[in-house]
Amino acid sequence: MNVVEGNGARIPAIGLGTWELRGRTCARIVEQALRLGYRHIDTAQIYDNEREVGEGLRASGIKRDDVFLTTKVWTTHFMAKDLERSAKESLARLRMAEVDLLLLHWPHPHVPLAETLGALARVKQAGLARHIGVSNFNVALIEEAVAACPEPLACDQVEYHPYLSQADVIEACARHGMAFVAYSPIAKGRVKGDRALARIGDRYRKTAAQVCLRWLVQQNVSAIPRTSKLERLQENLDIFDFELSDEDMREISAIGRAAAR
Ligand code: NDP
């Protein structure tokens, strides 16, 4: 599968989002996704499913080293004294020795960013996370984080889809060698009914969701669509056998610019 590079991290272009997947459903979907060929799973401490993500991974029979696993620290653990303990608790729930990527889930209005980033860097240095990064950071926060963090940041994970332009954040990530990871990449399912995407998809025999995901990966963005349905797992992965024309790319990008006006 294509990968998106971010300061040494090689992040598979499509990953499985797991927000709101819980219990047996979560474990089963993670297992099926890996069997179908997904090699990137996105979870978070706050999703309350790290245990089931770990179970699904082990049940799949895919080697741990072949899977890129991201989790995130919630803001209640951003003080230096809490962050490492929190990361260790995530690893205990996952039953793993390390994650591939550990993210700060949201910026915190009160805990100084340098304190949290220092603690995050120590988690990496202790071998608990191969890479570290941030999520929901705007351009100003990216600049502040890059200047303050003792270790390189692999990515910023941000909401991005055709209805939400993120050109400035994408540019800031590129400037600092960071990968851009798109969450809610199919706008929480909204793209399904999009006529412009469906019309483009007809030309390639692809669905609107597939066109949307292809538009993201053709921008060198990693996307982490979530589904609880087996057939959609396959659909969301099946985007590497066609290429959108420059004109299609421009038309889809214009949807977001129009929405911003
Ligand atoms: P998505 O954009 O991935 O959309 C998920 C919704 O779309 C579900 O309701 C799903 O329904 C539906 N869907 C999935 N595939 C298709 C398809 N091919 N056609 C039509 N509908 C489809 O939304 P999320 O908000 O879940 O974002 C994805 C992931 O990003 C999250 O799961 C999480 O891992 C991460 N995230 C990170 C955040 C952060 O702060 N860092 C915030 C929000 C999300 P069904 O299950 O019925 O298929």
PDB file of C-alpha atoms and ligand atoms in Angstrom:
ATOM      1  CA  MET A   1       0.000   0.000   0.000  1.00  0.00           C
ATOM      2  CA  ASN A   2       1.060   3.634  -0.557  1.00  0.00           C
ATOM      3  CA  VAL A   3       2.620   5.285   2.461  1.00  0.00           C
ATOM      4  CA  VAL A   4       2.761   8.900   3.583  1.00  0.00           C
ATOM      5  CA  GLU A   5       6.083   9.918   5.125  1.00  0.00           C
ATOM      6  CA  GLY A   6       6.366  12.146   8.159  1.00  0.00           C
ATOM      7  CA  ASN A   7       9.795  12.803   9.701  1.00  0.00           C
ATOM      8  CA  GLY A   8      10.815   9.150   9.507  1.00  0.00           C
ATOM      9  CA  ALA A   9       7.355   7.612  10.031  1.00  0.00           C
ATOM     10  CA  ARG A  10       5.908   5.642   7.127  1.00  0.00           C
ATOM     11  CA  ILE A  11       2.143   5.843   7.579  1.00  0.00           C
ATOM     12  CA  PRO A  12      -0.026   3.654   5.305  1.00  0.00           C
ATOM     13  CA  ALA A  13      -2.235   5.913   3.176  1.00  0.00           C
ATOM     14  CA  ILE A  14      -5.458   4.215   4.279  1.00  0.00           C
ATOM     15  CA  GLY A  15      -6.119   3.278   7.888  1.00  0.00           C
ATOM     16  CA  LEU A  16      -9.152   2.116   9.827  1.00  0.00           C
ATOM     17  CA  GLY A  17     -10.697   4.696  12.159  1.00  0.00           C
ATOM     18  CA  THR A  18     -12.219   3.131  15.277  1.00  0.00           C
ATOM     19  CA  TRP A  19     -14.062   5.968  17.025  1.00  0.00           C
ATOM     20  CA  GLU A  20     -17.431   4.640  18.320  1.00  0.00           C
ATOM     21  CA  LEU A  21     -16.505   1.023  17.546  1.00  0.00           C
ATOM     22  CA  ARG A  22     -16.843  -0.870  20.791  1.00  0.00           C
ATOM     23  CA  GLY A  23     -16.663  -4.361  22.273  1.00  0.00           C
ATOM     24  CA  ARG A  24     -16.983  -7.413  20.002  1.00  0.00           C
ATOM     25  CA  THR A  25     -17.849  -5.255  16.965  1.00  0.00           C
ATOM     26  CA  CYS A  26     -14.593  -3.356  17.338  1.00  0.00           C
ATOM     27  CA  ALA A  27     -12.444  -6.477  17.734  1.00  0.00           C
ATOM     28  CA  ARG A  28     -14.178  -8.159  14.774  1.00  0.00           C
ATOM     29  CA  ILE A  29     -13.867  -5.134  12.450  1.00  0.00           C
ATOM     30  CA  VAL A  30     -10.178  -4.655  13.299  1.00  0.00           C
ATOM     31  CA  GLU A  31      -9.524  -8.357  12.660  1.00  0.00           C
ATOM     32  CA  GLN A  32     -11.423  -8.279   9.333  1.00  0.00           C
ATOM     33  CA  ALA A  33      -9.762  -5.049   8.231  1.00  0.00           C
ATOM     34  CA  LEU A  34      -6.303  -6.525   8.760  1.00  0.00           C
ATOM     35  CA  ARG A  35      -7.256  -9.728   6.941  1.00  0.00           C
ATOM     36  CA  LEU A  36      -8.478  -7.610   3.996  1.00  0.00           C
ATOM     37  CA  GLY A  37      -5.152  -5.775   3.785  1.00  0.00           C
ATOM     38  CA  TYR A  38      -5.436  -2.731   6.071  1.00  0.00           C
ATOM     39  CA  ARG A  39      -2.102  -2.110   7.806  1.00  0.00           C
ATOM     40  CA  HIS A  40      -2.959   1.039   9.767  1.00  0.00           C
ATOM     41  CA  ILE A  41      -5.357   1.277  12.711  1.00  0.00           C
ATOM     42  CA  ASP A  42      -6.303   4.486  14.533  1.00  0.00           C
ATOM     43  CA  THR A  43      -7.539   4.406  18.118  1.00  0.00           C
ATOM     44  CA  ALA A  44      -7.381   6.681  21.182  1.00  0.00           C
ATOM     45  CA  GLN A  45      -7.475   6.431  24.927  1.00  0.00           C
ATOM     46  CA  ILE A  46     -10.816   8.299  24.940  1.00  0.00           C
ATOM     47  CA  TYR A  47     -12.447   5.841  22.467  1.00  0.00           C
ATOM     48  CA  ASP A  48     -12.519   3.225  25.227  1.00  0.00           C
ATOM     49  CA  ASN A  49     -11.641   0.430  22.776  1.00  0.00           C
ATOM     50  CA  GLU A  50      -7.867  -0.033  22.997  1.00  0.00           C
ATOM     51  CA  ARG A  51      -8.361  -3.464  24.580  1.00  0.00           C
ATOM     52  CA  GLU A  52     -10.556  -4.619  21.668  1.00  0.00           C
ATOM     53  CA  VAL A  53      -8.229  -3.106  19.050  1.00  0.00           C
ATOM     54  CA  GLY A  54      -5.394  -5.200  20.536  1.00  0.00           C
ATOM     55  CA  GLU A  55      -7.611  -8.308  20.555  1.00  0.00           C
ATOM     56  CA  GLY A  56      -8.584  -7.799  16.911  1.00  0.00           C
ATOM     57  CA  LEU A  57      -4.966  -7.385  15.902  1.00  0.00           C
ATOM     58  CA  ARG A  58      -3.903 -10.600  17.630  1.00  0.00           C
ATOM     59  CA  ALA A  59      -6.908 -12.529  16.219  1.00  0.00           C
ATOM     60  CA  SER A  60      -6.024 -11.429  12.665  1.00  0.00           C
ATOM     61  CA  GLY A  61      -2.775 -13.396  12.646  1.00  0.00           C
ATOM     62  CA  ILE A  62      -0.999 -10.400  11.066  1.00  0.00           C
ATOM     63  CA  LYS A  63       2.400  -9.779  12.649  1.00  0.00           C
ATOM     64  CA  ARG A  64       2.488  -6.828  15.049  1.00  0.00           C
ATOM     65  CA  ASP A  65       5.455  -5.321  13.180  1.00  0.00           C
ATOM     66  CA  ASP A  66       3.470  -5.236   9.937  1.00  0.00           C
ATOM     67  CA  VAL A  67       0.762  -2.984  11.388  1.00  0.00           C
ATOM     68  CA  PHE A  68       1.010   0.773  11.982  1.00  0.00           C
ATOM     69  CA  LEU A  69      -0.926   1.455  15.179  1.00  0.00           C
ATOM     70  CA  THR A  70      -1.797   4.946  16.403  1.00  0.00           C
ATOM     71  CA  THR A  71      -3.258   5.885  19.755  1.00  0.00           C
ATOM     72  CA  LYS A  72      -3.802   9.275  21.408  1.00  0.00           C
ATOM     73  CA  VAL A  73      -3.422  10.724  24.876  1.00  0.00           C
ATOM     74  CA  TRP A  74      -6.451  12.597  26.178  1.00  0.00           C
ATOM     75  CA  THR A  75      -6.035  16.154  27.510  1.00  0.00           C
ATOM     76  CA  THR A  76      -6.600  15.145  31.147  1.00  0.00           C
ATOM     77  CA  HIS A  77      -3.132  13.504  31.063  1.00  0.00           C
ATOM     78  CA  PHE A  78      -1.137  16.348  29.522  1.00  0.00           C
ATOM     79  CA  MET A  79       0.834  17.322  32.626  1.00  0.00           C
ATOM     80  CA  ALA A  80       4.386  15.932  32.666  1.00  0.00           C
ATOM     81  CA  LYS A  81       3.691  13.821  35.757  1.00  0.00           C
ATOM     82  CA  ASP A  82       0.730  12.066  34.063  1.00  0.00           C
ATOM     83  CA  LEU A  83       1.649  11.555  30.427  1.00  0.00           C
ATOM     84  CA  GLU A  84       4.039   8.599  30.661  1.00  0.00           C
ATOM     85  CA  ARG A  85       1.756   6.732  33.064  1.00  0.00           C
ATOM     86  CA  SER A  86      -1.139   7.321  30.669  1.00  0.00           C
ATOM     87  CA  ALA A  87       0.887   5.986  27.721  1.00  0.00           C
ATOM     88  CA  LYS A  88       1.810   2.883  29.722  1.00  0.00           C
ATOM     89  CA  GLU A  89      -1.864   2.310  30.578  1.00  0.00           C
ATOM     90  CA  SER A  90      -2.751   2.493  26.861  1.00  0.00           C
ATOM     91  CA  LEU A  91      -0.033  -0.070  26.092  1.00  0.00           C
ATOM     92  CA  ALA A  92      -1.308  -2.353  28.884  1.00  0.00           C
ATOM     93  CA  ARG A  93      -4.845  -2.229  27.421  1.00  0.00           C
ATOM     94  CA  LEU A  94      -3.500  -2.872  23.906  1.00  0.00           C
ATOM     95  CA  ARG A  95      -1.174  -5.573  25.315  1.00  0.00           C
ATOM     96  CA  MET A  96       1.684  -4.151  23.267  1.00  0.00           C
ATOM     97  CA  ALA A  97       5.216  -3.065  24.077  1.00  0.00           C
ATOM     98  CA  GLU A  98       5.014   0.081  21.938  1.00  0.00           C
ATOM     99  CA  VAL A  99       2.722   1.933  19.557  1.00  0.00           C
ATOM    100  CA  ASP A 100       3.856   3.237  16.182  1.00  0.00           C
ATOM    101  CA  LEU A 101       2.451   6.700  16.769  1.00  0.00           C
ATOM    102  CA  LEU A 102       1.313   8.471  19.918  1.00  0.00           C
ATOM    103  CA  LEU A 103      -0.611  11.730  19.439  1.00  0.00           C
ATOM    104  CA  LEU A 104      -1.712  14.579  21.667  1.00  0.00           C
ATOM    105  CA  HIS A 105      -5.443  14.336  20.949  1.00  0.00           C
ATOM    106  CA  TRP A 106      -6.408  18.050  21.226  1.00  0.00           C
ATOM    107  CA  PRO A 107      -4.541  21.201  22.158  1.00  0.00           C
ATOM    108  CA  HIS A 108      -4.940  22.048  25.855  1.00  0.00           C
ATOM    109  CA  PRO A 109      -5.824  25.635  26.766  1.00  0.00           C
ATOM    110  CA  HIS A 110      -4.029  25.583  30.141  1.00  0.00           C
ATOM    111  CA  VAL A 111      -1.139  23.080  30.355  1.00  0.00           C
ATOM    112  CA  PRO A 112       1.944  24.657  28.687  1.00  0.00           C
ATOM    113  CA  LEU A 113       2.601  22.976  25.332  1.00  0.00           C
ATOM    114  CA  ALA A 114       6.360  22.724  26.017  1.00  0.00           C
ATOM    115  CA  GLU A 115       5.676  20.708  29.205  1.00  0.00           C
ATOM    116  CA  THR A 116       3.415  18.230  27.385  1.00  0.00           C
ATOM    117  CA  LEU A 117       5.727  17.914  24.381  1.00  0.00           C
ATOM    118  CA  GLY A 118       8.739  17.336  26.655  1.00  0.00           C
ATOM    119  CA  ALA A 119       6.875  14.474  28.332  1.00  0.00           C
ATOM    120  CA  LEU A 120       5.735  13.105  24.953  1.00  0.00           C
ATOM    121  CA  ALA A 121       9.336  13.157  23.693  1.00  0.00           C
ATOM    122  CA  ARG A 122      10.447  11.220  26.788  1.00  0.00           C
ATOM    123  CA  VAL A 123       7.813   8.566  26.040  1.00  0.00           C
ATOM    124  CA  LYS A 124       9.399   8.163  22.618  1.00  0.00           C
ATOM    125  CA  GLN A 125      12.926   8.098  24.082  1.00  0.00           C
ATOM    126  CA  ALA A 126      11.788   5.404  26.547  1.00  0.00           C
ATOM    127  CA  GLY A 127      10.769   3.228  23.565  1.00  0.00           C
ATOM    128  CA  LEU A 128       7.025   3.285  24.259  1.00  0.00           C
ATOM    129  CA  ALA A 129       6.176   5.020  20.946  1.00  0.00           C
ATOM    130  CA  ARG A 130       8.150   4.804  17.698  1.00  0.00           C
ATOM    131  CA  HIS A 131       6.864   8.201  16.611  1.00  0.00           C
ATOM    132  CA  ILE A 132       4.999  11.087  18.199  1.00  0.00           C
ATOM    133  CA  GLY A 133       2.683  13.727  16.809  1.00  0.00           C
ATOM    134  CA  VAL A 134      -0.264  16.024  17.360  1.00  0.00           C
ATOM    135  CA  SER A 135      -3.928  16.253  16.417  1.00  0.00           C
ATOM    136  CA  ASN A 136      -6.288  19.189  15.888  1.00  0.00           C
ATOM    137  CA  PHE A 137      -3.372  21.648  15.793  1.00  0.00           C
ATOM    138  CA  ASN A 138      -3.807  24.775  13.627  1.00  0.00           C
ATOM    139  CA  VAL A 139      -0.883  26.481  11.867  1.00  0.00           C
ATOM    140  CA  ALA A 140       0.096  28.659  14.855  1.00  0.00           C
ATOM    141  CA  LEU A 141       0.109  25.621  17.163  1.00  0.00           C
ATOM    142  CA  ILE A 142       2.143  23.574  14.682  1.00  0.00           C
ATOM    143  CA  GLU A 143       4.784  26.311  14.616  1.00  0.00           C
ATOM    144  CA  GLU A 144       4.818  26.483  18.420  1.00  0.00           C
ATOM    145  CA  ALA A 145       4.990  22.688  18.753  1.00  0.00           C
ATOM    146  CA  VAL A 146       7.815  22.245  16.234  1.00  0.00           C
ATOM    147  CA  ALA A 147       9.861  24.910  18.024  1.00  0.00           C
ATOM    148  CA  ALA A 148       9.218  23.419  21.484  1.00  0.00           C
ATOM    149  CA  CYS A 149       9.436  19.668  20.886  1.00  0.00           C
ATOM    150  CA  PRO A 150      12.814  17.973  21.513  1.00  0.00           C
ATOM    151  CA  GLU A 151      11.891  15.184  19.039  1.00  0.00           C
ATOM    152  CA  PRO A 152      10.561  15.480  15.466  1.00  0.00           C
ATOM    153  CA  LEU A 153       6.775  15.415  15.106  1.00  0.00           C
ATOM    154  CA  ALA A 154       5.587  12.814  12.608  1.00  0.00           C
ATOM    155  CA  CYS A 155       2.148  14.237  11.844  1.00  0.00           C
ATOM    156  CA  ASP A 156      -0.848  16.398  12.545  1.00  0.00           C
ATOM    157  CA  GLN A 157      -4.167  14.522  12.436  1.00  0.00           C
ATOM    158  CA  VAL A 158      -6.933  16.925  11.427  1.00  0.00           C
ATOM    159  CA  GLU A 159     -10.493  16.819  10.069  1.00  0.00           C
ATOM    160  CA  TYR A 160     -10.337  17.013   6.280  1.00  0.00           C
ATOM    161  CA  HIS A 161     -12.765  16.165   3.491  1.00  0.00           C
ATOM    162  CA  PRO A 162     -14.217  17.921   0.445  1.00  0.00           C
ATOM    163  CA  TYR A 163     -16.442  20.171   2.595  1.00  0.00           C
ATOM    164  CA  LEU A 164     -13.605  21.512   4.754  1.00  0.00           C
ATOM    165  CA  SER A 165     -10.550  23.150   3.234  1.00  0.00           C
ATOM    166  CA  GLN A 166      -7.277  22.657   5.158  1.00  0.00           C
ATOM    167  CA  ALA A 167      -4.786  24.126   2.670  1.00  0.00           C
ATOM    168  CA  ASP A 168      -2.909  26.173   5.311  1.00  0.00           C
ATOM    169  CA  VAL A 169      -2.428  23.221   7.698  1.00  0.00           C
ATOM    170  CA  ILE A 170      -1.371  20.923   4.843  1.00  0.00           C
ATOM    171  CA  GLU A 171       1.219  23.507   3.803  1.00  0.00           C
ATOM    172  CA  ALA A 172       2.509  23.920   7.387  1.00  0.00           C
ATOM    173  CA  CYS A 173       2.901  20.131   7.745  1.00  0.00           C
ATOM    174  CA  ALA A 174       4.814  19.947   4.463  1.00  0.00           C
ATOM    175  CA  ARG A 175       7.089  22.810   5.557  1.00  0.00           C
ATOM    176  CA  HIS A 176       8.090  20.827   8.649  1.00  0.00           C
ATOM    177  CA  GLY A 177       8.313  17.401   6.995  1.00  0.00           C
ATOM    178  CA  MET A 178       5.222  16.226   8.879  1.00  0.00           C
ATOM    179  CA  ALA A 179       2.587  13.917   7.431  1.00  0.00           C
ATOM    180  CA  PHE A 180      -1.014  15.111   7.256  1.00  0.00           C
ATOM    181  CA  VAL A 181      -3.559  12.532   8.432  1.00  0.00           C
ATOM    182  CA  ALA A 182      -7.222  13.228   7.569  1.00  0.00           C
ATOM    183  CA  TYR A 183      -9.876  12.276  10.094  1.00  0.00           C
ATOM    184  CA  SER A 184     -13.589  12.132   9.263  1.00  0.00           C
ATOM    185  CA  PRO A 185     -12.259  11.744   5.684  1.00  0.00           C
ATOM    186  CA  ILE A 186     -15.665  10.901   4.205  1.00  0.00           C
ATOM    187  CA  ALA A 187     -17.343  13.649   6.262  1.00  0.00           C
ATOM    188  CA  LYS A 188     -18.921  11.080   8.599  1.00  0.00           C
ATOM    189  CA  GLY A 189     -20.595   9.376   5.633  1.00  0.00           C
ATOM    190  CA  ARG A 190     -21.999  12.612   4.131  1.00  0.00           C
ATOM    191  CA  VAL A 191     -20.054  12.212   0.877  1.00  0.00           C
ATOM    192  CA  LYS A 192     -22.212   9.177   0.052  1.00  0.00           C
ATOM    193  CA  GLY A 193     -24.986  11.434  -1.268  1.00  0.00           C
ATOM    194  CA  ASP A 194     -22.724  13.890  -3.083  1.00  0.00           C
ATOM    195  CA  ARG A 195     -23.796  14.238  -6.729  1.00  0.00           C
ATOM    196  CA  ALA A 196     -20.524  15.735  -8.002  1.00  0.00           C
ATOM    197  CA  LEU A 197     -18.452  12.926  -6.431  1.00  0.00           C
ATOM    198  CA  ALA A 198     -20.883  10.277  -7.691  1.00  0.00           C
ATOM    199  CA  ARG A 199     -20.712  11.705 -11.234  1.00  0.00           C
ATOM    200  CA  ILE A 200     -16.904  11.605 -11.200  1.00  0.00           C
ATOM    201  CA  GLY A 201     -17.073   8.094  -9.736  1.00  0.00           C
ATOM    202  CA  ASP A 202     -19.279   6.867 -12.588  1.00  0.00           C
ATOM    203  CA  ARG A 203     -16.399   7.457 -15.011  1.00  0.00           C
ATOM    204  CA  TYR A 204     -14.104   5.178 -12.978  1.00  0.00           C
ATOM    205  CA  ARG A 205     -16.773   2.724 -11.721  1.00  0.00           C
ATOM    206  CA  LYS A 206     -16.150   3.911  -8.181  1.00  0.00           C
ATOM    207  CA  THR A 207     -18.462   5.165  -5.429  1.00  0.00           C
ATOM    208  CA  ALA A 208     -18.522   8.746  -4.122  1.00  0.00           C
ATOM    209  CA  ALA A 209     -16.722   7.573  -0.946  1.00  0.00           C
ATOM    210  CA  GLN A 210     -13.967   5.944  -3.018  1.00  0.00           C
ATOM    211  CA  VAL A 211     -13.529   9.104  -5.118  1.00  0.00           C
ATOM    212  CA  CYS A 212     -13.268  11.150  -1.927  1.00  0.00           C
ATOM    213  CA  LEU A 213     -10.642   8.832  -0.394  1.00  0.00           C
ATOM    214  CA  ARG A 214      -8.699   8.731  -3.667  1.00  0.00           C
ATOM    215  CA  TRP A 215      -8.740  12.561  -3.776  1.00  0.00           C
ATOM    216  CA  LEU A 216      -7.148  12.549  -0.301  1.00  0.00           C
ATOM    217  CA  VAL A 217      -4.404  10.004  -1.001  1.00  0.00           C
ATOM    218  CA  GLN A 218      -3.544  11.683  -4.303  1.00  0.00           C
ATOM    219  CA  GLN A 219      -2.667  14.752  -2.210  1.00  0.00           C
ATOM    220  CA  ASN A 220      -0.187  12.630  -0.244  1.00  0.00           C
ATOM    221  CA  VAL A 221      -2.571  12.611   2.719  1.00  0.00           C
ATOM    222  CA  SER A 222      -3.282   9.540   4.865  1.00  0.00           C
ATOM    223  CA  ALA A 223      -7.015   8.915   5.488  1.00  0.00           C
ATOM    224  CA  ILE A 224      -8.607   6.876   8.267  1.00  0.00           C
ATOM    225  CA  PRO A 225     -12.237   6.112   7.347  1.00  0.00           C
ATOM    226  CA  ARG A 226     -14.308   4.240   9.904  1.00  0.00           C
ATOM    227  CA  THR A 227     -16.949   1.640   9.159  1.00  0.00           C
ATOM    228  CA  SER A 228     -18.703  -1.104  11.071  1.00  0.00           C
ATOM    229  CA  LYS A 229     -19.614  -2.946   7.846  1.00  0.00           C
ATOM    230  CA  LEU A 230     -17.506  -5.581   6.124  1.00  0.00           C
ATOM    231  CA  GLU A 231     -18.453  -4.570   2.566  1.00  0.00           C
ATOM    232  CA  ARG A 232     -17.507  -0.957   3.267  1.00  0.00           C
ATOM    233  CA  LEU A 233     -14.142  -2.041   4.700  1.00  0.00           C
ATOM    234  CA  GLN A 234     -13.387  -3.465   1.261  1.00  0.00           C
ATOM    235  CA  GLU A 235     -14.879  -0.468  -0.560  1.00  0.00           C
ATOM    236  CA  ASN A 236     -12.785   2.033   1.397  1.00  0.00           C
ATOM    237  CA  LEU A 237      -9.588   0.089   0.691  1.00  0.00           C
ATOM    238  CA  ASP A 238     -10.291  -0.442  -2.987  1.00  0.00           C
ATOM    239  CA  ILE A 239      -8.941   2.906  -4.211  1.00  0.00           C
ATOM    240  CA  PHE A 240      -5.485   2.042  -5.502  1.00  0.00           C
ATOM    241  CA  ASP A 241      -6.454   0.861  -9.006  1.00  0.00           C
ATOM    242  CA  PHE A 242      -7.494   4.201 -10.508  1.00  0.00           C
ATOM    243  CA  GLU A 243      -6.209   7.745 -10.728  1.00  0.00           C
ATOM    244  CA  LEU A 244      -8.238  10.951 -10.719  1.00  0.00           C
ATOM    245  CA  SER A 245      -7.369  13.440 -13.465  1.00  0.00           C
ATOM    246  CA  ASP A 246      -5.997  16.880 -12.559  1.00  0.00           C
ATOM    247  CA  GLU A 247      -9.344  18.323 -13.574  1.00  0.00           C
ATOM    248  CA  ASP A 248     -11.225  15.962 -11.216  1.00  0.00           C
ATOM    249  CA  MET A 249      -8.812  16.854  -8.397  1.00  0.00           C
ATOM    250  CA  ARG A 250      -9.417  20.574  -8.953  1.00  0.00           C
ATOM    251  CA  GLU A 251     -13.191  20.118  -9.128  1.00  0.00           C
ATOM    252  CA  ILE A 252     -13.287  18.238  -5.804  1.00  0.00           C
ATOM    253  CA  SER A 253     -10.986  20.769  -4.103  1.00  0.00           C
ATOM    254  CA  ALA A 254     -13.302  23.565  -5.264  1.00  0.00           C
ATOM    255  CA  ILE A 255     -16.190  22.031  -3.266  1.00  0.00           C
ATOM    256  CA  GLY A 256     -14.340  22.893   0.002  1.00  0.00           C
ATOM    257  CA  ARG A 257     -13.402  26.384  -1.130  1.00  0.00           C
ATOM    258  CA  ALA A 258     -17.037  27.049  -2.064  1.00  0.00           C
ATOM    259  CA  ALA A 259     -18.195  25.673   1.327  1.00  0.00           C
ATOM    260  CA  ALA A 260     -15.768  28.049   3.109  1.00  0.00           C
ATOM    261  CA  ARG A 261     -17.260  31.139   1.428  1.00  0.00           C
TER     262      ARG A 261
HETATM  263  P1  NDP B   1     -15.773   9.037   8.768  1.00  0.00           P
HETATM  264  O1  NDP B   1     -15.642  10.211   7.878  1.00  0.00           O
HETATM  265  O2  NDP B   1     -14.767   7.955   8.686  1.00  0.00           O
HETATM  266  O3  NDP B   1     -17.228   8.449   8.525  1.00  0.00           O
HETATM  267  C1  NDP B   1     -17.710   7.343   9.234  1.00  0.00           C
HETATM  268  C2  NDP B   1     -19.196   7.164   8.888  1.00  0.00           C
HETATM  269  O4  NDP B   1     -19.315   6.930   7.495  1.00  0.00           O
HETATM  270  C3  NDP B   1     -19.835   6.010   9.581  1.00  0.00           C
HETATM  271  O5  NDP B   1     -21.140   6.423   9.970  1.00  0.00           O
HETATM  272  C4  NDP B   1     -19.891   4.906   8.540  1.00  0.00           C
HETATM  273  O6  NDP B   1     -21.073   4.167   8.730  1.00  0.00           O
HETATM  274  C5  NDP B   1     -19.977   5.692   7.245  1.00  0.00           C
HETATM  275  N1  NDP B   1     -19.238   5.047   6.130  1.00  0.00           N
HETATM  276  C6  NDP B   1     -18.039   4.417   6.167  1.00  0.00           C
HETATM  277  N2  NDP B   1     -17.659   4.013   4.949  1.00  0.00           N
HETATM  278  C7  NDP B   1     -18.644   4.381   4.105  1.00  0.00           C
HETATM  279  C8  NDP B   1     -18.840   4.233   2.706  1.00  0.00           C
HETATM  280  N3  NDP B   1     -17.945   3.624   1.928  1.00  0.00           N
HETATM  281  N4  NDP B   1     -19.985   4.742   2.162  1.00  0.00           N
HETATM  282  C9  NDP B   1     -20.887   5.384   2.934  1.00  0.00           C
HETATM  283  N5  NDP B   1     -20.766   5.542   4.264  1.00  0.00           N
HETATM  284  C10 NDP B   1     -19.647   5.046   4.848  1.00  0.00           C
HETATM  285  O7  NDP B   1     -15.931   9.600  10.274  1.00  0.00           O
HETATM  286  P2  NDP B   1     -15.151   9.509  11.659  1.00  0.00           P
HETATM  287  O8  NDP B   1     -15.540  10.765  12.357  1.00  0.00           O
HETATM  288  O9  NDP B   1     -15.345   8.231  12.337  1.00  0.00           O
HETATM  289  O10 NDP B   1     -13.597   9.654  11.301  1.00  0.00           O
HETATM  290  C11 NDP B   1     -12.778   8.554  11.022  1.00  0.00           C
HETATM  291  C12 NDP B   1     -11.792   8.286  12.152  1.00  0.00           C
HETATM  292  O11 NDP B   1     -10.987   9.425  12.403  1.00  0.00           O
HETATM  293  C13 NDP B   1     -12.441   8.026  13.514  1.00  0.00           C
HETATM  294  O12 NDP B   1     -13.054   6.760  13.566  1.00  0.00           O
HETATM  295  C14 NDP B   1     -11.263   8.225  14.418  1.00  0.00           C
HETATM  296  O13 NDP B   1     -10.417   7.089  14.369  1.00  0.00           O
HETATM  297  C15 NDP B   1     -10.608   9.446  13.775  1.00  0.00           C
HETATM  298  N6  NDP B   1     -11.055  10.719  14.392  1.00  0.00           N
HETATM  299  C16 NDP B   1     -10.113  11.479  15.052  1.00  0.00           C
HETATM  300  C17 NDP B   1     -10.465  12.645  15.677  1.00  0.00           C
HETATM  301  C18 NDP B   1      -9.425  13.437  16.379  1.00  0.00           C
HETATM  302  O14 NDP B   1      -9.789  14.350  17.146  1.00  0.00           O
HETATM  303  N7  NDP B   1      -8.159  13.156  16.176  1.00  0.00           N
HETATM  304  C19 NDP B   1     -11.863  13.156  15.676  1.00  0.00           C
HETATM  305  C20 NDP B   1     -12.766  12.330  14.887  1.00  0.00           C
HETATM  306  C21 NDP B   1     -12.353  11.172  14.283  1.00  0.00           C
HETATM  307  P3  NDP B   1     -21.077   2.530   8.806  1.00  0.00           P
HETATM  308  O15 NDP B   1     -20.350   2.159  10.071  1.00  0.00           O
HETATM  309  O16 NDP B   1     -22.534   2.236   8.816  1.00  0.00           O
HETATM  310  O17 NDP B   1     -20.359   2.073   7.556  1.00  0.00           O
END
